[in-house]
mmCIF file of C-alpha atoms in Angstrom:
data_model
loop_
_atom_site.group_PDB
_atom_site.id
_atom_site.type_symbol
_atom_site.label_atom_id
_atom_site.label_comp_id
_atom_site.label_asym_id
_atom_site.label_seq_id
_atom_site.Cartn_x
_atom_site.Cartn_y
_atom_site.Cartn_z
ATOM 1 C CA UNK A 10 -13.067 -12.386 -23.989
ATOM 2 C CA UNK A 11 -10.814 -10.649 -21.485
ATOM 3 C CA UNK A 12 -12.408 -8.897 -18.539
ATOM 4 C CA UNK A 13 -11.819 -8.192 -15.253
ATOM 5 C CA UNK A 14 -13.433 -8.312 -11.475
ATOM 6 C CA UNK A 15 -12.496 -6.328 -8.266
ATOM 7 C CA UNK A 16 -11.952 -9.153 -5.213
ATOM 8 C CA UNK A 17 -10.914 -9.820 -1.591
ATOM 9 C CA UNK A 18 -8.821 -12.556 -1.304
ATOM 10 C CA UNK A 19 -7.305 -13.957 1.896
ATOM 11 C CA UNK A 20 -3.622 -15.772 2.826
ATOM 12 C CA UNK A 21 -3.427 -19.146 4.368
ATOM 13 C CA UNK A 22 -1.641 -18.857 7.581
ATOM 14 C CA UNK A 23 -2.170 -22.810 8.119
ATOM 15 C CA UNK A 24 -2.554 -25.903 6.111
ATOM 16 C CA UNK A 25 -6.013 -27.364 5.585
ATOM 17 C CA UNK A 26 -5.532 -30.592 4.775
ATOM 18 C CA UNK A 27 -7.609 -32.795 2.279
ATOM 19 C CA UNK A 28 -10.297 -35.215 3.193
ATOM 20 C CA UNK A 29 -11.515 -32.970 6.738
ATOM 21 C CA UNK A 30 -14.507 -30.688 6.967
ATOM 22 C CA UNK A 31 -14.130 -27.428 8.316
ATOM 23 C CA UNK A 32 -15.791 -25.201 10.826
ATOM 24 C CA UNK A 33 -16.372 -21.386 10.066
ATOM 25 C CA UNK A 34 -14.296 -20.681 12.861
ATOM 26 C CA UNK A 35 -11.741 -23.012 11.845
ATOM 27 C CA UNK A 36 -11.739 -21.341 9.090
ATOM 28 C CA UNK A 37 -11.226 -18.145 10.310
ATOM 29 C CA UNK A 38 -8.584 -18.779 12.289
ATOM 30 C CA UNK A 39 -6.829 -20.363 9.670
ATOM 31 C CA UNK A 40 -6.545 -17.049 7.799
ATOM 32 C CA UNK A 41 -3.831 -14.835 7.594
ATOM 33 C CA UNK A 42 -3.932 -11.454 6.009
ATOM 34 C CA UNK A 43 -6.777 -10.426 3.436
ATOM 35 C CA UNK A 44 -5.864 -8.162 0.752
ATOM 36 C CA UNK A 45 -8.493 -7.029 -2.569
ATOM 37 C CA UNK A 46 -7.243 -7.531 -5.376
ATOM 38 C CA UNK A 47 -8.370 -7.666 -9.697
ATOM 39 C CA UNK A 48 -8.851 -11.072 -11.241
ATOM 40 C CA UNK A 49 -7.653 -10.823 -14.584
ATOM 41 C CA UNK A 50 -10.098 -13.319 -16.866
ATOM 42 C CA UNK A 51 -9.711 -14.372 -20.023
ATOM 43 C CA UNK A 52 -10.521 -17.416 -22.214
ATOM 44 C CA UNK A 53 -8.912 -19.350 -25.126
ATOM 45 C CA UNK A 54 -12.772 -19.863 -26.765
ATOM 46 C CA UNK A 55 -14.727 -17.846 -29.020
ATOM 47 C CA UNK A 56 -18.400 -17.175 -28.973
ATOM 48 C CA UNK A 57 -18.474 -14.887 -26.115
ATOM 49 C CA UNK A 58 -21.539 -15.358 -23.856
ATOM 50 C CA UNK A 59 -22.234 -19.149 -25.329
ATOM 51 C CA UNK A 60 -19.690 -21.297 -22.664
ATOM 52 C CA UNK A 61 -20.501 -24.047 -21.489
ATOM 53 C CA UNK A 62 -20.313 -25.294 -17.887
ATOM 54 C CA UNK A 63 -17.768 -27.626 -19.256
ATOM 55 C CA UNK A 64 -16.294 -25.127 -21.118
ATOM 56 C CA UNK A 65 -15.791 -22.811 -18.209
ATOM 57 C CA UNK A 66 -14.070 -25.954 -16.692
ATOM 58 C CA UNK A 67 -11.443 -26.684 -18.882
ATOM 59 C CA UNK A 68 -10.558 -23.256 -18.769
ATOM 60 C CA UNK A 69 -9.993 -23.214 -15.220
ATOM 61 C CA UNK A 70 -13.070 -20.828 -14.624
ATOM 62 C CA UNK A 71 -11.242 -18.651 -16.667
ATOM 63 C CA UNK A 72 -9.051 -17.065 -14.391
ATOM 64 C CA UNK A 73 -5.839 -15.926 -15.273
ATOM 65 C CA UNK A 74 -4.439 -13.896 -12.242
ATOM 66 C CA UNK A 75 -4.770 -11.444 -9.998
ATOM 67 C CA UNK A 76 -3.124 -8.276 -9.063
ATOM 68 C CA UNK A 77 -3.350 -8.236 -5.155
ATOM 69 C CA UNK A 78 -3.374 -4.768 -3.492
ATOM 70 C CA UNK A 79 -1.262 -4.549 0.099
ATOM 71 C CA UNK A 80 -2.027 -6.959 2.401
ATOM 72 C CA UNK A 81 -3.922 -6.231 5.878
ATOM 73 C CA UNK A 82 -2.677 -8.042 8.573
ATOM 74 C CA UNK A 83 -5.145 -6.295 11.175
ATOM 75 C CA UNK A 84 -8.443 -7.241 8.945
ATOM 76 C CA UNK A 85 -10.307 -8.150 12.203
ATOM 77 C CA UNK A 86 -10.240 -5.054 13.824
ATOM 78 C CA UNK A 87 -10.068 -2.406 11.428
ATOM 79 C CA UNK A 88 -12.433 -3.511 8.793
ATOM 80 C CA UNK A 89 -16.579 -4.410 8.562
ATOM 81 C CA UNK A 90 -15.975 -7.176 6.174
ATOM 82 C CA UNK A 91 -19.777 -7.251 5.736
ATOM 83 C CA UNK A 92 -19.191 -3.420 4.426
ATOM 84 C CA UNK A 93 -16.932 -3.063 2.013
ATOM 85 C CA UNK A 94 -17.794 -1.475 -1.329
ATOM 86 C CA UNK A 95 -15.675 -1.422 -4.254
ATOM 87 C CA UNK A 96 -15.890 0.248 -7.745
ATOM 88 C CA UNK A 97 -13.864 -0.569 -10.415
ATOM 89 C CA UNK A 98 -12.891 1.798 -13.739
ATOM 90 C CA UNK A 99 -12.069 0.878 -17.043
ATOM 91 C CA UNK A 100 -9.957 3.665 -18.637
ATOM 92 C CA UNK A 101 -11.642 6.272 -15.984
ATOM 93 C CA UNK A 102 -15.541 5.335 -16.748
ATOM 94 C CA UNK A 103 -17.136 2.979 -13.432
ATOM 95 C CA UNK A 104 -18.164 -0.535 -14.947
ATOM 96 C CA UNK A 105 -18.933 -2.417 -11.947
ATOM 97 C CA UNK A 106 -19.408 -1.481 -8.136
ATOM 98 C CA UNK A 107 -20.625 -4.210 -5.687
ATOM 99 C CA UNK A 108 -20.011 -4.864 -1.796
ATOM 100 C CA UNK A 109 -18.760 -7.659 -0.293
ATOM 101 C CA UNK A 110 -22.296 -7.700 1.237
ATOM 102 C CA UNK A 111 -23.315 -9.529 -2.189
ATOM 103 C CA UNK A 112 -20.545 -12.417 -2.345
ATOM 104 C CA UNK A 113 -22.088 -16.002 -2.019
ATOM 105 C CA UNK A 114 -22.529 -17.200 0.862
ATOM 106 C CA UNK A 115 -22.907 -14.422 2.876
ATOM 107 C CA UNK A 116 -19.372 -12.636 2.774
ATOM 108 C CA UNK A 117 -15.537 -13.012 2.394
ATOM 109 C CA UNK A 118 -15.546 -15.682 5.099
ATOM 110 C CA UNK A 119 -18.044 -17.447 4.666
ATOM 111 C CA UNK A 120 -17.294 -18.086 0.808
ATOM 112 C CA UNK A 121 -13.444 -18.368 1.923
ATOM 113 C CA UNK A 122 -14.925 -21.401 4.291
ATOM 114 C CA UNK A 123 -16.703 -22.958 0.886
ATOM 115 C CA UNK A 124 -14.060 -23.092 -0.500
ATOM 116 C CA UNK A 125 -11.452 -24.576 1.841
ATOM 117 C CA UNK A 126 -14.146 -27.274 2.310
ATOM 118 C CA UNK A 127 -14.226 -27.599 -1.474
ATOM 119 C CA UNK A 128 -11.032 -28.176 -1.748
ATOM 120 C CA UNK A 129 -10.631 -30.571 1.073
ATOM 121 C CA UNK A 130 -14.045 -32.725 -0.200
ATOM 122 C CA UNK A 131 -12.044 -32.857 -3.599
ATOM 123 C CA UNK A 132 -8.987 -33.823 -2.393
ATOM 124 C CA UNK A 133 -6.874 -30.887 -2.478
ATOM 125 C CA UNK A 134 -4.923 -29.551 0.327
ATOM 126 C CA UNK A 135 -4.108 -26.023 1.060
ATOM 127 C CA UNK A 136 -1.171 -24.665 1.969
ATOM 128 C CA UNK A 137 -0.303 -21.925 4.624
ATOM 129 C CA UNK A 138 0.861 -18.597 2.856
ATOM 130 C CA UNK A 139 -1.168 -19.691 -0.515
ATOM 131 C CA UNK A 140 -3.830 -16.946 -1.446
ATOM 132 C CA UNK A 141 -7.669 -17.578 -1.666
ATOM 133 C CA UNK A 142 -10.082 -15.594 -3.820
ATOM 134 C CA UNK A 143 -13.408 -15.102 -2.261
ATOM 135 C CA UNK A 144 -15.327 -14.095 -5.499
ATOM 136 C CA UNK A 145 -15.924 -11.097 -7.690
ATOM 137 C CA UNK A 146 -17.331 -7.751 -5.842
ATOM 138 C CA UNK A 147 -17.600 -5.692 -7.972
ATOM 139 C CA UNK A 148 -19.137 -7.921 -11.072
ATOM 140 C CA UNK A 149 -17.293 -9.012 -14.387
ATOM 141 C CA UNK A 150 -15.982 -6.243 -16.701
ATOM 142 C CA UNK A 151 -15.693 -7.855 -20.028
ATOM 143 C CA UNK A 152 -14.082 -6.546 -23.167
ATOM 144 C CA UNK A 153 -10.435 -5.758 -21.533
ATOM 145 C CA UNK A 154 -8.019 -5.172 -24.359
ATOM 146 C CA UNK A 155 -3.908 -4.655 -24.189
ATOM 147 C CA UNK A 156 -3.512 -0.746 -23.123
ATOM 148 C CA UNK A 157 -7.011 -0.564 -21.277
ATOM 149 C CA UNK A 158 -6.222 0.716 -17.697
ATOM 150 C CA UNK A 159 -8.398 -0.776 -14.715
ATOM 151 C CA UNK A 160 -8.935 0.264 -11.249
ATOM 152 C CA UNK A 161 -10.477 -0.928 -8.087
ATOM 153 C CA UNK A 162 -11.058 1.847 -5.526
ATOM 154 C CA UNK A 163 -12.182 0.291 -1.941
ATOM 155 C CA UNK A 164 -13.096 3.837 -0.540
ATOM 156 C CA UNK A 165 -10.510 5.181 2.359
ATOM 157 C CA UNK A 166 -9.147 1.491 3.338
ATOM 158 C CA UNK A 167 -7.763 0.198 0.013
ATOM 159 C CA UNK A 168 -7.039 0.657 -3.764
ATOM 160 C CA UNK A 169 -5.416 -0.664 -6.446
ATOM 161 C CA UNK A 170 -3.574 1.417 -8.230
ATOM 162 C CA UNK A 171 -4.101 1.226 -12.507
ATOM 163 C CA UNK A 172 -3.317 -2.201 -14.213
ATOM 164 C CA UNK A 173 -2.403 -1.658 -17.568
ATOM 165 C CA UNK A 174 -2.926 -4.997 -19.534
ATOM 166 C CA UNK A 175 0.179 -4.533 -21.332
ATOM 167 C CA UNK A 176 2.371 -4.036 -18.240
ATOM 168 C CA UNK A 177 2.938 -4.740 -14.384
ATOM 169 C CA UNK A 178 0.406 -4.053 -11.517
ATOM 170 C CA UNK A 179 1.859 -1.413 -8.961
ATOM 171 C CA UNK A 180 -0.849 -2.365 -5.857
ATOM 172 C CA UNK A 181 -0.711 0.568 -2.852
ATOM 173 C CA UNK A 182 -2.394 0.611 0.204
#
């Protein structure tokens, strides 16, 4: 399986270190710029549709990478993050289209807050300038294959330009 999801993903401009709990606004503040971006998935396991949670795990959730778009550094003024919409394309046809309206936990903050507080309950400690994915917008796009082309259009703010699978991302604003 290879597939694809259009995301927002914000960069650390502070550490959070392990073994705290974090406010919201803590959060918040802790966050630099915010760009969207397309999480390129994969797995090394057949039987597509059949994972396991453990499964899943050992593949690291199967995430392979994204392809981040330009960053925004003035995110809190200029954008409703409640608002956004997305669609992404697969070779020019629309296979998913989502808001951020629909990410868990309420929104790009509030699931970039879960997640620092994951992290930090686990152990882990985030860096400043390290990039967090908030979670897939626009839903997962399965059957990618090497020469497919995918966009994610986020309206008038933001796209990212085609990612061919068998070269380099070019990301505009």
């Amino acid at each position: 399986m290879r597939g694809v999801e259009g995301e927002t993903a914000f960069q650390l401009s502070q550490d959070f270190p392990a073994g705290a709990s974090y406010s919201i606004d803590e959060v918040a503040a802790g966050c630099g710029d915010l760009a969207v971006s397309i999480e390129i998935l994969a797995t090394r396991y057949d039987g597509q549709g059949r994972w396991t949670l453990s499964m899943i795990t050992a593949d690291l959730g199967h995430g392979v990478g994204d392809a981040l778009g330009v960053p925004c550094s003035s995110w809190r003024t200029d954008l409703d993050l409640a608002k956004l919409t997305a669609t992404t394309t697969l070779n020019g046809e629309e296979v998913g289209a989502g808001g951020t309206d629909k990410l868990f936990h309420g929104g790009p903050i509030n699931a970039l807050h879960w997640h620092v507080n994951n992290f930090s309950k686990n152990g882990i400690t985030l860096r400043a300038g390290e990039w967090i994915s908030t979670g897939s917008v626009t839903g997962l796009s399965r059957d990618i294959v090497v020469g497919d082309v995918v966009k994610t259009d986020w309206g008038s703010f933001w796209e990212v330009l085609p990612l061919s699978l068998s070269s380099k991302s070019i990301c505009s604003k």
